[in-house]
Coordinates of C-alpha atoms in Angstrom, one line a residue:
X14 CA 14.7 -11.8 -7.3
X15 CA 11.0 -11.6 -8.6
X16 CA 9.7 -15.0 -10.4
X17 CA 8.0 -12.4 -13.1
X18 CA 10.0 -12.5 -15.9
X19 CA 11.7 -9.5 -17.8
X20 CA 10.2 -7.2 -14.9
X21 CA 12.8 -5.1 -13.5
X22 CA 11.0 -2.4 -12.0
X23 CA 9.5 -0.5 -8.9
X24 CA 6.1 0.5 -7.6
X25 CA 5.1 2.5 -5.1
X26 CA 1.7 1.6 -4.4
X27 CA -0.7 3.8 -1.8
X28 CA -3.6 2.1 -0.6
X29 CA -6.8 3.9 0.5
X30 CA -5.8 6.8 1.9
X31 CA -9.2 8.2 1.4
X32 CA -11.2 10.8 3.7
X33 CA -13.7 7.9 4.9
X34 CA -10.9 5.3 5.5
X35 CA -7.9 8.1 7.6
X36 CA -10.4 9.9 9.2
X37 CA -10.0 8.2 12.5
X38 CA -6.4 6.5 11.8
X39 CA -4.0 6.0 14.2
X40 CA -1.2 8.9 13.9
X41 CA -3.0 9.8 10.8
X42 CA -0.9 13.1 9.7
X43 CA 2.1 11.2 10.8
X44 CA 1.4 8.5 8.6
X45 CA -0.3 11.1 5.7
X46 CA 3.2 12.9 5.6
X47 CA 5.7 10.0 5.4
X48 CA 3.2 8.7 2.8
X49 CA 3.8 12.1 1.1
X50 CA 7.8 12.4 1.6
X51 CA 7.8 9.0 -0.2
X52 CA 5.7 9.7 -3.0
X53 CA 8.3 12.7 -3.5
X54 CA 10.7 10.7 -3.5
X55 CA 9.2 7.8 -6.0
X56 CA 8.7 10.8 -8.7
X57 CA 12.3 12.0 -8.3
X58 CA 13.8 8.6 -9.0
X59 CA 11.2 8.2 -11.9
X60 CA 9.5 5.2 -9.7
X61 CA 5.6 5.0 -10.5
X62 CA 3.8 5.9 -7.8
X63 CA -0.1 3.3 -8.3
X64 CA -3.1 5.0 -6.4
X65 CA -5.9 2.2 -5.3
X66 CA -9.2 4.0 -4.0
X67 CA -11.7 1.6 -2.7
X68 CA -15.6 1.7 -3.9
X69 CA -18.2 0.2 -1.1
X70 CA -21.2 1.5 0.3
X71 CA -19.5 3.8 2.7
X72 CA -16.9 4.8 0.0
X73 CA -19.8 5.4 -2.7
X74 CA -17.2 6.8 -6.0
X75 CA -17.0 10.6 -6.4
X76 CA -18.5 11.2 -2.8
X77 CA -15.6 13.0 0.0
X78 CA -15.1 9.9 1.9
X79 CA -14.2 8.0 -1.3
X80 CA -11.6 10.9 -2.1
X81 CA -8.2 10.9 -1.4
X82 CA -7.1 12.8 1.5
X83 CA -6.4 16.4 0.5
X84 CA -2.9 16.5 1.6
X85 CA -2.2 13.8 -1.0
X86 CA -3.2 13.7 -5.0
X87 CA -2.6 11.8 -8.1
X88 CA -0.2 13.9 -10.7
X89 CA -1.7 13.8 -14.2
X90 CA -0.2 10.2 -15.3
X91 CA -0.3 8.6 -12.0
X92 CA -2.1 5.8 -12.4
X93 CA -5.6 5.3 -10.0
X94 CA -6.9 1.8 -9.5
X95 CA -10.1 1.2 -8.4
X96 CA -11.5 -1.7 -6.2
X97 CA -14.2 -3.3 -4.8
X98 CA -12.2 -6.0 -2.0
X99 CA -9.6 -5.8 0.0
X100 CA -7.1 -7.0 -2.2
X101 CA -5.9 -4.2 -4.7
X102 CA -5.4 -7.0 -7.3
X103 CA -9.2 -9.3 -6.7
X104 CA -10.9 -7.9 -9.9
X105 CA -9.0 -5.0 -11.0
X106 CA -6.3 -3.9 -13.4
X107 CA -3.0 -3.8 -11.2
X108 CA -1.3 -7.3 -12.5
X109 CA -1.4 -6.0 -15.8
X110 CA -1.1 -2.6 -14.7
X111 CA 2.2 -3.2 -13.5
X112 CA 2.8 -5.2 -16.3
X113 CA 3.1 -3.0 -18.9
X114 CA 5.3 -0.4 -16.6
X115 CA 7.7 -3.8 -16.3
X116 CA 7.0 -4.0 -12.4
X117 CA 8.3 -7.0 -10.8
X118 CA 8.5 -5.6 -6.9
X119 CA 6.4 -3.1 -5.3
X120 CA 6.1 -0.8 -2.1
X121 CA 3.1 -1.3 -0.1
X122 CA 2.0 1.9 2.1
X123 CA -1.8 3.1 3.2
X124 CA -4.4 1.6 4.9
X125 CA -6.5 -0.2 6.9
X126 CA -3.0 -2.1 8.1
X127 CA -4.9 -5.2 9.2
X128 CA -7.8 -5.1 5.6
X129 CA -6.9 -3.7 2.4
X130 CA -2.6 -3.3 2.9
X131 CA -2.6 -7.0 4.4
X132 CA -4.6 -8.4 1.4
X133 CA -2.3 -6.8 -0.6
X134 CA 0.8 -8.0 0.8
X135 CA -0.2 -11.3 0.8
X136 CA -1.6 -11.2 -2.7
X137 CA 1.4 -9.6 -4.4
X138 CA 3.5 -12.0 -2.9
X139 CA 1.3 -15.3 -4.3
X140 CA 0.9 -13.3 -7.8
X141 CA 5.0 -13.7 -8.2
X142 CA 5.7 -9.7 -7.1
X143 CA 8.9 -8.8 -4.7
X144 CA 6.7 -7.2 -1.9
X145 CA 8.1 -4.4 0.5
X146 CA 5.9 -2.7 2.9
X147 CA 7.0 0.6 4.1
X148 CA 6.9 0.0 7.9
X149 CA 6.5 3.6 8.9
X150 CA 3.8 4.5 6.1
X151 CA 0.9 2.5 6.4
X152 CA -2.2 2.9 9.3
X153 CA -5.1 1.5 10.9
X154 CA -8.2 2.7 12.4
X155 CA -9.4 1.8 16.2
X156 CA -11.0 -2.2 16.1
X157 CA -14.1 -3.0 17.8
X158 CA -13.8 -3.1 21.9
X159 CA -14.9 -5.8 23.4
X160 CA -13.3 -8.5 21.2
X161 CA -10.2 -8.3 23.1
X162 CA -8.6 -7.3 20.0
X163 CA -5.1 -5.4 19.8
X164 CA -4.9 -1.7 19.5
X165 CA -3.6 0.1 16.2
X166 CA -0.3 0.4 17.4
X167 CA -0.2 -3.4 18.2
X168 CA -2.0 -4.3 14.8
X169 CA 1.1 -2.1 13.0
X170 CA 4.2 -3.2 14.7
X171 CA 2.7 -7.2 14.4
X172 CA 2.7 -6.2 10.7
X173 CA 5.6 -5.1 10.6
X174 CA 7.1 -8.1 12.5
X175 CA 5.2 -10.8 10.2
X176 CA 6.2 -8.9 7.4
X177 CA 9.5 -9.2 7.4
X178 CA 9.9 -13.0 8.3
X179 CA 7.9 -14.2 5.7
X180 CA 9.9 -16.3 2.9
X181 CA 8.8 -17.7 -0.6
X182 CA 11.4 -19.3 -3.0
X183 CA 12.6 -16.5 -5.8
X184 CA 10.7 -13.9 -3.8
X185 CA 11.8 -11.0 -1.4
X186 CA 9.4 -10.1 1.8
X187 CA 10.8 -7.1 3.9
X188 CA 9.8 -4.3 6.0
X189 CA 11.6 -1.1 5.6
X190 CA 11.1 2.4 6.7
X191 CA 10.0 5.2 4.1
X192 CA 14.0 6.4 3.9
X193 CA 15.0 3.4 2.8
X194 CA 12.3 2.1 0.7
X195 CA 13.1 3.3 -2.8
X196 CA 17.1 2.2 -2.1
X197 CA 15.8 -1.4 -0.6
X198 CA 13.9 -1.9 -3.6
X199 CA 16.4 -1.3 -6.2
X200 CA 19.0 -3.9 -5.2

């Protein structure tokens, strides 16, 4: 159903899951280990599996919160993207990234839900990409109290919900868990 012509393919993409940014995540090892299962999973079925490591001030390149967490890693081949904004596509390689791998829908997993995954949804969607988040395998830290703002769990299942309503002619939106994701995004 993508609108990017002759682009067949599937992406896995993992978002930040970087010391600095899953330190204090909500049900981080939960989260770490689906994230891991489906990565797995990607490599069995050949699916590339696109790391994006964001570079800020706090997440200074090379330094251990900028790493990715140690349960995870890049194989040799795997692609890592790096970024300076939220979106994993704002001033980086990944549209033509997953152009040359033929990638016309991707799997969106990692964190912050509400920052860098949301960003990314939103802009893989506009850019022409079928856009699947894995509804089990992305996380968010704790928000600022006092703003009356929702809790992680909240932030997570509202992305989840928005997620899957959204619609955009010649484009699929979903939310699937991590046991269905590679399945879902072959048909």
């Amino acid at each position: 159903m993508t609108t990017l012509a002759n682009r067949p393919g599937t992406a896995l993409l993992v978002v930040d899951v970087q010391n600095g940014v899953m330190s204090d995540a909500y049900e981080r090892d939960r989260v770490v280990a689906t994230i891991g299962r489906l990565v797995d999973r990607a490599r069995g079925e050949h699916v590339p599996v696109v790391w994006v490591q964001h570079n800020d001030e706090v997440l200074v390149a090379d330094g251990e919160p900028w790493r990715i967490v140690p349960e995870l890693s890049p194989k040799d081949g795997d692609p890592v993207v790096q970024k300076h904004h939220a979106d994993s596509f704002e001033a980086t390689g990944l549209d033509e990234l997953l152009e040359g791998l033929g990638v016309g829908r991707v799997l969106v997993t990692g964190a912050a839900t509400d920052a860098c995954v949301r960003a990314t949804l939103h802009n893989a969607l506009a850019r022409g990409y079928d856009t699947t988040l894995v509804g089990d395998a992305h996380t968010t830290g704790p928000l600022p109290d006092g703003l009356g703002l929702p809790s992680p769990d909240q932030v997570i299942a509202h992305t989840n919900f928005y997620w899957a309503q959204q619609t955009v002619p010649g484009r699929v939106a979903a939310t699937v868990p991590a046991d269905q994701a590679i399945s879902a995004a072959r048909v």
